[in-house]
Amino acid sequence: MKESDILISVIIPVYNVEDCLNRCVTSVCNQTHDKMEIILVDDGSTDNSGALCEQFAKDDERIRVFHKENGGSSSARNLGLSHAVGTYIGFIDSDDYIEPDMYECLLKTIIQNDILMAQISRNEIDENGRKLPDVCIPPQKETMVSSQKMMEELLMHRGDCSFCTRLTHRSLFENKRFPEGKLNEDFYLLVQMLLEIDEFMILPEQYYHVFYRIGSNSRKKDKNDFPQVYTDIVDNADMVTELVQTHYPDLQEMALRFGFYQRLEYLLHIPINRMNRDNSFYRENVCGYLKKHWKEIPINPYLTKKNKQYLLLLTLAPKTVRILHAGLRALH
């Protein structure tokens, strides 16, 4: 089959993004690979996003629209997957946008190298259109990455786990879905998929543009807000630690470092008024874990000196350290 005859399904969860939805959908409609179905899943929007989706479908026969009660990005993606018929699956977040030849490049790479997945590079754009520092550093050239190497990159917080920068063969989604009601869902699903592939290609072109907007799932809008993502990254750290023990035993120290680091992120972001014994997750899954493993913190080769210092202090007196830290920040 010719590359031009291969159907790609692109799934776009939509929730209250009427201000930037047109840019996103237009960038997908303008792809140089024409044989596509574009699935818009309106996740219970309360603005005009749902009506915009219907208008897009009227204007382009490749677009299908589904409306559902609000359930989060994972549930919207899963609904899209249940209706997708393409050989390859892509995802776009509805406030992001892509370059016209992104999917053509990804598909060509997959076919030429006989692999099940390829990944494009990304950049980050703020609300004023300015390019932000790269979160994930693009390779200098096309790079074939083994599943173990990708696991290393993820455990060291260098790899891109997003499914939005990937084109993935539909067979990898068989009996797999995004965890609903959770954030950091891409990481969760990707580490499961790595067990089923030997390698995949990462391309250097930054054809996926991440739009950073105030109020996203992973960003605090108020000092008393505590996004769910900080809890979910700790849960995922425990999940991947078990997975590494079974499938990548050589990476166990990296996995331990990952678990420490995710808990450090949790402790540095949780509002001080939530650091109490009534918060069982904070008490047991975070503080209890650190107290149990505190001897391993100073000797872990993958933690920085600063990481080790913060972790040991927070293990000893988490709330006191946070109060002192907040006071020092206020002085500056």
Coordinates of C-alpha atoms in Angstrom, one line a residue:
M1 CA 0.0 0.0 0.0
K2 CA 1.3 3.5 -0.9
E3 CA 1.9 5.9 2.0
S4 CA -0.7 8.3 0.5
D5 CA -3.3 5.5 0.8
I6 CA -2.8 4.9 4.5
L7 CA -5.5 6.3 6.8
I8 CA -4.4 8.3 9.9
S9 CA -6.9 9.0 12.7
V10 CA -6.2 12.2 14.6
I11 CA -8.1 12.5 17.9
I12 CA -8.6 16.0 19.4
P13 CA -10.2 16.3 22.9
V14 CA -12.0 19.6 23.1
Y15 CA -12.9 21.4 26.3
N16 CA -13.6 25.2 26.5
V17 CA -11.0 26.3 24.0
E18 CA -13.1 28.4 21.6
D19 CA -10.4 31.0 21.5
C20 CA -7.7 28.7 19.9
L21 CA -9.6 25.7 18.5
N22 CA -9.7 27.1 15.0
R23 CA -5.9 27.3 14.9
C24 CA -5.6 23.7 16.1
V25 CA -8.1 22.2 13.8
T26 CA -6.9 24.2 10.8
S27 CA -3.4 23.0 11.3
V28 CA -4.6 19.4 11.2
C29 CA -6.8 19.9 8.2
N30 CA -3.9 21.5 6.3
Q31 CA -1.7 18.4 6.6
T32 CA 0.1 17.4 3.4
H33 CA -0.9 13.8 4.1
D34 CA -4.5 14.0 2.9
K35 CA -6.0 10.6 3.8
M36 CA -7.0 11.4 7.4
E37 CA -10.0 11.3 9.7
I38 CA -10.1 14.0 12.3
I39 CA -12.1 13.1 15.4
L40 CA -13.2 16.0 17.6
V41 CA -14.4 14.9 21.1
D42 CA -16.3 17.7 22.8
D43 CA -15.8 16.8 26.5
G44 CA -18.8 18.7 27.8
S45 CA -17.7 22.2 26.9
T46 CA -19.7 25.0 28.4
D47 CA -18.5 27.7 25.9
N48 CA -19.0 27.7 22.2
S49 CA -16.5 24.9 21.5
G50 CA -19.1 22.3 20.8
A51 CA -20.8 24.4 18.2
L52 CA -17.5 25.2 16.6
C53 CA -16.8 21.5 16.3
E54 CA -20.0 21.0 14.4
Q55 CA -19.2 23.8 12.0
F56 CA -15.8 22.3 11.3
A57 CA -17.5 19.0 10.4
K58 CA -19.8 20.8 8.0
D59 CA -16.8 22.4 6.3
D60 CA -14.6 19.3 6.0
E61 CA -16.0 15.8 5.4
R62 CA -12.9 14.2 7.1
I63 CA -14.1 15.5 10.5
R64 CA -16.3 13.6 12.8
V65 CA -17.7 15.1 16.1
F66 CA -18.7 13.3 19.3
H67 CA -20.2 15.1 22.3
K68 CA -19.9 13.7 25.9
E69 CA -20.3 14.7 29.5
N70 CA -17.1 16.2 30.9
G71 CA -14.8 13.4 32.1
G72 CA -11.3 14.7 31.3
S73 CA -8.8 14.4 28.5
S74 CA -8.3 10.6 29.0
S75 CA -11.9 9.8 28.7
A76 CA -12.2 12.0 25.6
R77 CA -9.2 10.3 24.0
N78 CA -10.6 6.9 24.8
L79 CA -13.9 7.7 23.2
G80 CA -12.0 8.8 20.1
L81 CA -10.0 5.6 20.1
S82 CA -13.2 3.6 20.2
H83 CA -14.4 5.2 17.0
A84 CA -11.0 5.6 15.2
V85 CA -10.5 3.4 12.1
G86 CA -7.1 4.6 10.9
T87 CA -4.1 2.3 10.7
Y88 CA -2.1 4.9 12.6
I89 CA -3.3 7.1 15.5
G90 CA -2.3 10.6 16.4
F91 CA -3.4 13.0 19.1
I92 CA -3.5 16.8 19.3
D93 CA -4.3 18.9 22.4
S94 CA -6.9 21.4 21.3
D95 CA -4.9 24.5 22.3
D96 CA -1.7 23.3 20.4
Y97 CA -1.0 23.3 16.7
I98 CA 1.2 21.5 14.2
E99 CA 3.2 22.1 11.1
P100 CA 1.6 21.1 7.7
D101 CA 3.9 18.1 7.0
M102 CA 4.2 16.7 10.5
Y103 CA 2.2 13.5 9.8
E104 CA 3.6 13.0 6.4
C105 CA 7.1 13.0 7.9
L106 CA 6.1 10.7 10.7
L107 CA 4.4 8.2 8.5
K108 CA 7.3 8.1 6.0
T109 CA 9.7 7.4 8.8
I110 CA 7.5 4.6 10.1
I111 CA 7.2 2.9 6.7
Q112 CA 10.8 3.3 5.7
N113 CA 12.1 1.9 9.0
D114 CA 9.4 -0.8 9.5
I115 CA 8.6 0.4 13.0
L116 CA 5.3 0.9 14.9
M117 CA 5.9 4.4 16.3
A118 CA 7.7 7.6 15.4
Q119 CA 8.0 10.8 17.4
I120 CA 8.5 14.4 16.2
S121 CA 10.2 17.1 18.3
R122 CA 8.3 20.0 19.9
N123 CA 8.7 23.5 21.1
E124 CA 6.8 25.6 23.7
I125 CA 5.0 28.8 22.9
D126 CA 3.6 31.3 25.5
E127 CA 0.4 33.3 25.3
N128 CA 2.4 36.2 23.6
G129 CA 3.7 34.0 20.9
R130 CA 7.2 33.8 22.3
K131 CA 9.3 30.6 22.1
L132 CA 10.1 29.3 25.5
P133 CA 13.1 27.2 26.5
D134 CA 12.8 23.6 25.2
V135 CA 11.4 21.2 27.7
C136 CA 12.7 18.3 25.7
I137 CA 15.9 18.8 23.7
P138 CA 15.5 17.7 20.1
P139 CA 18.1 15.3 18.7
Q140 CA 20.5 16.7 16.1
K141 CA 19.4 14.1 13.6
E142 CA 17.0 11.3 13.1
T143 CA 17.7 9.0 16.1
M144 CA 16.5 5.4 16.6
V145 CA 15.9 4.8 20.2
S146 CA 15.5 1.4 22.0
S147 CA 12.7 0.9 24.4
Q148 CA 15.2 0.6 27.3
K149 CA 17.0 3.9 26.2
M150 CA 13.6 5.6 26.2
M151 CA 12.8 4.3 29.6
E152 CA 16.2 5.8 30.8
E153 CA 15.3 9.1 29.3
L154 CA 11.9 9.1 31.0
L155 CA 13.3 8.2 34.4
M156 CA 15.9 11.0 34.1
H157 CA 13.2 13.5 33.1
R158 CA 14.7 14.1 29.6
G159 CA 12.3 12.2 27.4
D160 CA 9.1 13.3 25.9
C161 CA 6.2 11.0 26.9
S162 CA 3.5 12.9 25.1
F163 CA 1.3 11.0 22.6
C164 CA 0.7 14.3 20.8
T165 CA 4.2 14.2 19.3
R166 CA 3.8 10.6 18.2
L167 CA 2.2 8.6 15.4
T168 CA 1.4 5.1 16.7
H169 CA 0.2 2.0 15.0
R170 CA -3.3 1.1 16.2
S171 CA -2.2 -2.4 17.3
L172 CA -0.3 -0.9 20.2
F173 CA -3.7 0.4 21.6
E174 CA -5.2 -3.0 21.6
N175 CA -6.4 -3.7 25.1
K176 CA -4.8 -0.4 26.3
R177 CA -6.4 2.9 27.1
F178 CA -5.5 6.1 28.9
P179 CA -6.3 6.0 32.6
E180 CA -9.4 8.0 33.2
G181 CA -9.6 10.4 36.1
K182 CA -5.8 10.7 36.1
L183 CA -3.2 13.2 34.8
N184 CA 0.3 12.3 33.6
E185 CA -1.7 9.8 31.6
D186 CA 0.7 9.8 28.6
F187 CA 3.5 8.6 30.8
Y188 CA 1.4 5.8 32.2
L189 CA 0.4 4.5 28.8
L190 CA 3.7 4.9 27.1
V191 CA 5.7 2.9 29.6
Q192 CA 3.2 0.1 29.1
M193 CA 3.7 0.3 25.3
L194 CA 7.5 0.3 25.6
L195 CA 7.3 -3.4 26.6
E196 CA 5.8 -4.2 23.2
I197 CA 8.2 -2.4 20.9
D198 CA 12.0 -2.8 20.4
E199 CA 12.7 0.7 19.1
F200 CA 11.2 3.8 17.5
M201 CA 12.5 6.9 15.7
I202 CA 12.7 10.5 17.1
L203 CA 12.9 13.2 14.4
P204 CA 14.7 16.5 15.1
E205 CA 12.1 18.8 13.5
Q206 CA 10.1 20.8 16.0
Y207 CA 6.8 20.5 14.1
Y208 CA 4.5 20.2 17.2
H209 CA 3.9 23.5 19.0
V210 CA 2.8 23.3 22.7
F211 CA 0.8 26.4 23.7
Y212 CA 1.2 27.3 27.3
R213 CA -1.8 28.9 28.8
I214 CA -2.7 30.0 32.3
G215 CA -5.0 27.5 34.0
S216 CA -3.9 24.3 32.3
N217 CA -4.1 21.1 34.3
S218 CA -0.5 21.2 35.5
R219 CA -0.3 24.9 36.4
K220 CA -1.3 26.6 39.6
K221 CA -3.6 29.6 39.4
D222 CA -3.7 30.3 43.1
K223 CA -1.2 29.7 45.9
N224 CA -3.8 27.3 47.6
D225 CA -4.4 25.3 44.4
F226 CA -2.8 21.9 44.3
P227 CA -3.1 20.3 40.9
Q228 CA -3.9 16.6 40.8
V229 CA -0.9 16.0 38.6
Y230 CA 1.4 16.1 41.6
T231 CA -0.4 13.2 43.2
D232 CA -0.6 11.3 39.9
I233 CA 3.1 11.6 39.2
V234 CA 3.9 9.9 42.6
D235 CA 1.5 7.1 41.7
N236 CA 3.1 6.7 38.3
A237 CA 6.6 6.6 39.9
D238 CA 5.5 3.6 42.0
M239 CA 4.0 1.9 39.0
V240 CA 7.1 2.4 36.9
T241 CA 9.4 1.2 39.7
E242 CA 7.6 -2.1 39.8
L243 CA 7.7 -2.3 36.0
V244 CA 11.5 -1.6 35.9
Q245 CA 12.2 -4.3 38.6
T246 CA 10.6 -6.9 36.3
H247 CA 11.6 -5.8 32.8
Y248 CA 14.6 -3.4 33.1
P249 CA 16.5 -4.5 36.2
D250 CA 19.6 -2.5 35.1
L251 CA 17.6 0.7 35.6
Q252 CA 16.5 0.2 39.2
E253 CA 18.7 3.0 40.6
M254 CA 17.3 5.3 38.0
A255 CA 13.8 4.3 38.9
L256 CA 14.5 4.9 42.6
R257 CA 15.8 8.4 41.7
F258 CA 12.6 8.9 39.7
G259 CA 10.5 8.1 42.7
F260 CA 12.5 10.4 45.0
Y261 CA 12.3 13.2 42.5
Q262 CA 8.5 13.0 42.0
R263 CA 8.0 13.1 45.7
L264 CA 10.3 16.1 45.9
E265 CA 8.1 17.8 43.3
Y266 CA 5.0 16.9 45.4
L267 CA 6.5 18.3 48.6
L268 CA 7.7 21.6 47.0
H269 CA 4.2 22.3 45.5
I270 CA 1.7 21.1 48.1
P271 CA 0.1 24.0 50.0
I272 CA 1.5 24.1 53.5
N273 CA -2.0 24.0 55.0
R274 CA -2.4 20.5 53.4
M275 CA 0.7 19.1 55.0
N276 CA -1.1 17.4 57.9
R277 CA -1.9 13.9 59.3
D278 CA -5.4 14.0 57.8
N279 CA -3.9 13.9 54.3
S280 CA -3.2 10.2 54.1
F281 CA -1.5 10.3 50.7
Y282 CA 0.9 13.0 52.0
R283 CA 1.5 11.1 55.2
E284 CA 1.9 7.6 53.9
N285 CA 2.8 7.7 50.1
V286 CA 5.1 10.6 50.3
C287 CA 6.5 11.2 53.8
G288 CA 6.3 7.6 54.8
Y289 CA 8.1 6.5 51.7
L290 CA 10.9 8.9 52.2
K291 CA 11.4 7.9 55.8
K292 CA 11.5 4.2 54.7
H293 CA 14.1 4.9 52.0
W294 CA 16.1 7.8 53.5
K295 CA 19.3 5.8 53.7
E296 CA 19.2 5.4 49.9
I297 CA 18.9 9.1 49.1
P298 CA 22.6 10.1 49.8
I299 CA 24.0 7.2 47.8
N300 CA 21.8 7.4 44.7
P301 CA 24.2 8.3 41.8
Y302 CA 21.5 10.0 39.8
L303 CA 20.3 12.6 42.3
T304 CA 22.1 15.9 42.3
K305 CA 23.7 17.3 45.5
K306 CA 20.9 19.8 45.7
N307 CA 18.2 17.1 45.3
K308 CA 19.7 15.1 48.1
Q309 CA 19.9 18.0 50.4
Y310 CA 16.3 19.0 49.8
L311 CA 15.0 15.4 50.1
L312 CA 16.9 14.8 53.4
L313 CA 15.6 18.0 55.0
L314 CA 12.1 17.4 53.8
T315 CA 12.2 13.8 55.1
L316 CA 13.3 15.1 58.5
A317 CA 10.8 18.0 58.9
P318 CA 8.8 18.6 55.8
K319 CA 6.4 21.2 57.1
T320 CA 9.0 23.2 58.9
V321 CA 11.3 23.2 55.9
R322 CA 8.5 24.4 53.7
I323 CA 7.6 27.2 56.1
L324 CA 11.3 28.3 56.3
H325 CA 11.6 28.0 52.5
A326 CA 8.5 30.2 52.0
G327 CA 9.8 32.8 54.4
L328 CA 13.2 33.0 52.6
R329 CA 11.4 33.4 49.3
A330 CA 9.3 36.2 50.7
L331 CA 12.4 38.1 51.8
H332 CA 13.5 38.1 48.1

